[in-house]
Amino acid sequence: MEISYYPGCALHGSAREYDESTRAVAKLLGAELRELPDWNCCGASSAHASSEALAFDLANRNLSIARQQGMDLVVPCAACFSRLRAALSEADSLKEGQKGNLRVLSLPDFFLSAGLLDALASCEKRSLQGLKAVCYYGCLLVRPPKVTGAAHHEFPQGMDRLMELIGVETLPWSHKTDCCGGSLALTRTDIVLALTGRLLEEARRAGAEAVIVACPLCQSNLDSRQHDIASGGGTRYDMPIFYFTELIGISLNHKDASRWLKRHLVDPTKVLASKGLSLR
Amino acid sequence: MNENGRRSAQPIGAVMVVGGGVGGMQAALDLANSGFKVYLCESGTAIGGRMAQLDKTFPTNDCSMCIISPRLVETARQKNILLMTDTDVHRVEGEAGNFSVTVRHKPRYIDVEKCTGCSECAQVCPVVIPGHFDESMSRQRAAYKLYPQAVPNAFAIEKRGIAACRNACPTGQRVQGYIALIREGRWDDALRVIKEDNPFPGICGRICNHRCEDACNRRLLDQPLDIRALKRFVTDKVYEKPRLPVTPIEPFQDKRVAIIGAGPCGLTAARDLKRAGYPVTVFESLPVAGGMLRVGVPEYRLPAEIIEREIADIIDLGVDLRLNSPVTNLNEVFGQGFDAVLIAVGAHEGIRLPIPGADLKGVFVNTIFLRDVRLGRAPKLGSRVIVIGSGDVAMDCARTAVRMGKEVHIHYRRTRNEAPADPLEIEHAEEEGVTFHYLSNPVEIIGDEKGHVQGVRFIRMELGEPDETGRSRPQALAGSEYTVACESVIFSVGQRAGLGFIPESVGVGMTRQRTVAVNPNTLAATRPGVFAAGDVTSGTAFVIEAVAAGHKVASSIDRYLRGEEMEPALKPELPVVRFTKDDIADRLARGEAHTKARVRVRTLSQHDRVRTFEEVSLGFTDEEAEEEAARCLACGVCSECLSCVYKCGLHAIDHDMVETFEDVQVGSIILAPGYDVYDATQSEEYGFGRFPNVVNSLQFERILSASGPTMGHVERPFDRTPPRKIAFLQCVGSRDQHHPYCSGVCCMYATKQAIIAREHDRAIEPTIFFIDMRAYGKGFDAYFERARSEHGVRYVRSMVSRVAESPDTKGLRISYLDEASGSIKEEDFDLVVLSVGMVPSQGSQGLAKKLGIDLSPDGFAKTDTFSPLATSKPGIYTCGVFQGPKDIPETVAQASGAAAAASEALSPSRGTMVAGKGYPTEKAVEGEEPRIGVFVCRCGSNIGGVVDVPGLKEYAGSLGNVVYADENLYTCSQDTQEKIKKAVEEHCLNRVVVASCSPRTHEPLFQETIREAGLNPYLFEMANIRDQCSWVHMGQKEEATAKAHDLVRMAVASARFSEPLHRLTKPVNKRGLVIGGGLSGMSAALGLAGQGFDVFLVEKEAELGGMLRRIYTTIDGKDVQAFLKGRIEQVMSHPRVSVLLGTSVIGFSGYLGNFKTLLSIPGKGEEELEHGAVIVATGGSELKPKEYLYGDAPQVVTQLELEGMLANDPSGCAALSEVVMIQCVGSRNEERPYCSRVCCAEAVKNALALKERNRDTRVVVLYRDMRTYGLLEEHYARARRAGVLFLRYDEKQKPEAIQEDGRILVSFESPVLRKRLSFRPDLLVLSAATLPADTGALAALMKVPRTQDGFFLEAHMKLRPVDFATDGIYLCGVAHSPKMIDECITQAQAAVSRACTVLSKEQILVGGVVSVVDKEKCAACLSCVRVCPYNVPVIDAEGAAEIEIARCQGCGICASECPAQAISLQHFTSEQINAKSRALLEKRA
């Protein structure tokens, strides 16, 4: 099975472990990700905030390339996903009611599609039993529902289902779709610290030993701010923030797993070791 | 006349009302009371609807159940109402006046006619499900009555269908049933229900091939239940105890039956036939009974003790069992005079493969080998044994040989996958050391010189294409032969029946497969009187099939011997419950199922096994059985365990009921299907369904209710602790993207719930989060203000967007915008109540489709402003929430209105379908010595289980004047009524006392019974020894019995003094009077005239129309003036309407059916009218404001004035550049605390009109709360979309208007923007209050009450919205409270309906339980005049109190207050009360 793949800038930069783990586990589960040739910025950063037309055109160019490839498009970054989905519905409406047949999928939804889910369910894997975690979806992965098409935008469960399949105990918590402050990462760090601090606190209260995400901005925010929070006199959380693809990779005992995890600021290997999970 | 000019047939004088809620009941009662037959069709098991679930009602805080309960009873008793519960409309044909409705009666499984509501079925029902009435907050049984006061007072059984396990079982074992009983620890009951269909539970619990498990729906989740092991567990538990002797059955049939073969089939048939009364003889060739069970299955799988016990239970019924009696020739049996013969010899002949050496010494066949071992004559085996075949019998042979100390090899020509044996058996054989050789087929058995086996030659096989059995056909591999040494060979390749005893001459035909040829439906062989069943007809099969065949052939033989039709009648097909993966996923999601592997049955250790023949399987322990039973998904809900059937003394339960259809002819149809509460799980942001402490408002009603899950204690569902802080979130499922309407009731019910919660527990701090406080109804604003100021309810104006749960405390955090600080705040609560909106009921959507009526996009029935109760299809009307969201009184008014609308066209047929009832002449008992009969009820075990009923009966018989005493199982059952009548006759009883349950539900029934026996109904007394005795003193039998004695003694004492009361008839003047000629009055007059009654319409002005003359359009754009013109023409031209203009009422007297009204008519002077009913429709007017420069500046107008301008000067209005409207001018203030209700919609309407004239006109509406309730909300949204600015002002900082340079300057403080805004409008429009007409004088004349605000006060805020407390006087329209056009028309129709219940009668009955005055004693002190809530007593010309019996309600207040004891209430006389009291104080006998 082949599908077009739009990594976006983060996955080529700060979130390389998300890119690598995604490609690795997809391959193990029998899916070939074909990176979109000559892709450009999705417009999520400055374009989106400054020019409506530019925001659409940037995203739409990527969609046009995807259409030429003739395959559905999977987008691992939640911000890219949101921009591309928004452009897709706009493009579809421009065609006066004629919907195109290009589908743009978020990464969790791609893994939840029948083929991959079955492959994951039936393949040989290690159970991550004992690992207590909360799944954190953030804002753009599921909202607004008109753009994302999410059926449960207030209480998404897709990532939880995937994680349960590999034995993670996903805990109920009420903050799955709260904002992490990703878009204010550079401009208003005070707000970001407050928001991430709160998310980490709630995750801890829920009994989580880790937070699982599907967005490079959420990951970097939650991962990198822990130091600032602690040094600012706040709690030292030491809460590892996993990409869900990394955990699937660990469950499938992928050889590169330890390389991915090395890029994290909060060391995730300790909690894995405490569950008796060694990395190859 | 129809359009073809032919005269239509007379309409049918009957109406179908769909929905038994408060609306449906009201419509049905009004119709039935005005001469129409009503079919009241309710899809649930009881009427009462949502209102029955509510705790209290706003704004009076009346107990909901207390006020609806009498309605329920009245509906049940009304003889013209045919109550059809469990019924929905299937199809409708025909047209207005003549509909043919096909209704579908769903099976209830309990006969409503027979059921007395004693509750014993529920007491024994083992199935526990979430309680319907408590919205899943409590548990109920599958046999249930919806709620204690439910009408009909009958239980129902919830059953989805036949469970898949039962369906799969050849004998239909009630698997879910006995599993449910195991869960309850009721092992004897479980065994009883198993034995209902299977006499061999211990046997089948061990060796059945359990098709039930293959069918088990749980397999979709994880693994099927271990049903077989559970069955065995039951027998283990029961068989631990000593066996109780079986009572033999004496034969009561003279035909004799012979059964050949004492196997499971023959013995099952023997039991059934014995029970059917036949003498049965069983011939068995072996020295033991049990057939294959006894001699085919090894001891280690099936201990002989179990078989013997279960067989003994059959034989001891009186079966003549003849062991060692082989039948060698069937003819012998015929010679012995049997009338029927059953051949059930089984398949005991083993088969040898036709290969060389098959007859050598040391070669055995399976059946013989096993039999000989079992009978203690085991053959000698060599040390190495080869078993050929891999079926269950092969395993038995191999494992038996293992236990004889041999090395055993099994050879099978296919692979393990194809092996027919139970996988568990193969597993056990492997564990015990049997070696399996697959794909190996014998070709020759090699013997030694003595003719004894010394080895077997096999050939290797491979699997080929599938054969006809679906299994791969094994094919020999050429040249692969090999030889294996051994000393013994056991063939186990099949077995067949030995039928050599049936000579051809007897005329019993055979099939080619060497089985007896039978008719498969009857199992009759070709010779009459001969039957065959079991393996002899089917070939080798399993024990459960033999049992099934035994049952089948027994019933066939019974039919044959009775000379009945041999082919059994087809049984109705019952639905089978088969789950899908989605069903399972749903259950998982709802937390109703969890993955759990089956509990493994422990076995003897391998080591122990191979040495002895002890049973391998050890069965379940109690804990294991409980654990495994708990895995049952209870697919069918009702488990069909028959506990209820055994218990019910009235045979009211029938599990074989199926749905039936019935055609009903009616003239009109009223739809009152009600609503569902919004499913808040769809609003995932609030966590409903996930967070235990988030409940919906209906659940909170149940929490508040004294009869609810917490008995009225306010508790958190999670930990049952009292919550301190409760948050109510408004508009959940209302006013959102998917529900563009306001549900109209939530603001008030949340307010009520907050007040009541605090009444229950003062520590509670309620907070209501809301958008607009919509307290728009009569008395609502005052209620809201009291909640805020007196009851400590906190209101926060903020729409809450998320509820977060604290993982440890399960408390709930809410973030909201705090207006005072302008910032987001967070606050923790202990409990969150979601004020869920109303959605049209699911059933109503299908109903609308079937009926072809139009729905709005939101699913409400489409109706028109000017005919608000008519659906899009003529002859079909609607009321209640199906027409749009509304509260109880509006529903009730609509229901009455719909009754009037539905019956108007049918009025020529009034009275044609209702039947009066004839009674025998009443016996004169005056002066007779009391002869009292006492009937004591056991109420099943409800009373009988606590109170010593025989003793009580004896005691009652000993009391003075009691000449007869009896006891009954159920005194209210139909047959007992006949018993009572007979006793009255035979013992010349002249008083009757029933000691049973509550007079509230049952007194009318018994009164009716004694009336039918010729006694006056008031010669009846009741003692409540159930609700007030046995139920409350359940654990104190002696005390309860003593109390029951007291209660009966008191009832008897009172009965001695009861006297017959006779009701008088008074003629009814069939004319109506309507006071007020506005919209409501005209509509009422036309309605009465349309119903065929003459009407006087009195209007004080010189012309008709009232306030409607100043209204030009409706909010949805209809032309009001055209409508008004038409309506006036209709009134003026109607032959039955006499219009009296410029006329006022100056005198009023009389009573229901006979009123006299004195009028002052211009030009004519005074004139007195006589009429039977009055409708007051005096209307109201718009306030002339005293503020905001009204009257000082020409640019300041009222909304009605603006409406006139919009109609008459459209271009002037289009030229306006800015218009400001101010809401609540003169309303909701100290002078007028009420909301004028119409102004918000009026402002929205006019704002939209301004925008239509000129979209650039800036329109600003300054409001306090936008009260566009119900479906008006969408117009509010439309206005916002059109650009109208809605800005809120605070009541404490009202806007200010000043004149500046000839212009108006309006300024106000915006609490949202937190700054002062000002406008310079061209026009300032004031939404002025609606005032009631000046009716002080009229109210005094008519002696009817008004509210403090000057509106008339109805008899009851909820259930009698258009009645005055005085019978025969009704009200409607703005006279009642401010209203919209459609609401006025609805109320007018409602008042018509109410008046028709009087005018349609020829005469009224008065008297009975009424107060009477002894004028000699009366001192004219006026006490009675003052205390009577109905204003009935007056001081007459003689200076004594006079109580008009036609008006007296029988409440007795005057009698208790009268200082001179001049007044007494009949049937509750001082004599009776004193006698009762004295009896109570008498020494207990």
PDB file of C-alpha atoms in Angstrom, chain B residues 47 126 145 190 219 226 293 313 371-372 390 442 485 528 541 605 607 740 774 864 894 1008 1019 1198 1215 1352 1414:
ATOM      1  CA  ILE B  47     -49.341   6.079  30.630  1.00  0.00           C
ATOM      2  CA  PRO B 126     -33.461 -12.756  38.415  1.00  0.00           C
ATOM      3  CA  LYS B 145     -44.094  -1.982  36.543  1.00  0.00           C
ATOM      4  CA  ALA B 190     -32.142 -23.175  38.056  1.00  0.00           C
ATOM      5  CA  ARG B 219     -18.045 -15.260  21.081  1.00  0.00           C
ATOM      6  CA  ASP B 226     -18.975 -22.425  29.377  1.00  0.00           C
ATOM      7  CA  LEU B 293     -25.568 -42.882  28.400  1.00  0.00           C
ATOM      8  CA  ASP B 313     -36.642 -39.278  38.764  1.00  0.00           C
ATOM      9  CA  ARG B 371     -20.572 -51.527  27.182  1.00  0.00           C
ATOM     10  CA  ASP B 372     -18.693 -54.482  28.494  1.00  0.00           C
ATOM     11  CA  SER B 390     -11.181 -40.119  15.928  1.00  0.00           C
ATOM     12  CA  PRO B 442      -5.860 -49.411   8.055  1.00  0.00           C
ATOM     13  CA  ALA B 485       2.497 -54.173  15.920  1.00  0.00           C
ATOM     14  CA  PRO B 528     -50.445 -46.372  12.445  1.00  0.00           C
ATOM     15  CA  ALA B 541     -26.672 -38.169  17.180  1.00  0.00           C
ATOM     16  CA  SER B 605      -4.378 -34.223  37.514  1.00  0.00           C
ATOM     17  CA  HIS B 607      -1.389 -38.539  37.119  1.00  0.00           C
ATOM     18  CA  PRO B 740     -31.810  26.175  16.621  1.00  0.00           C
ATOM     19  CA  ARG B 774     -36.351  32.789  30.103  1.00  0.00           C
ATOM     20  CA  ASP B 864     -49.950  27.276  11.319  1.00  0.00           C
ATOM     21  CA  GLN B 894     -53.051  22.397  23.671  1.00  0.00           C
ATOM     22  CA  GLU B1008     -68.567  -0.864  40.923  1.00  0.00           C
ATOM     23  CA  LEU B1019     -72.049   0.959  51.363  1.00  0.00           C
ATOM     24  CA  THR B1198     -44.452  51.835  21.598  1.00  0.00           C
ATOM     25  CA  ALA B1215     -36.102  56.478   5.768  1.00  0.00           C
ATOM     26  CA  PHE B1352     -57.487  35.775  36.200  1.00  0.00           C
ATOM     27  CA  ASP B1414     -78.455  21.322  59.274  1.00  0.00           C
TER      28      ASP B1414
END
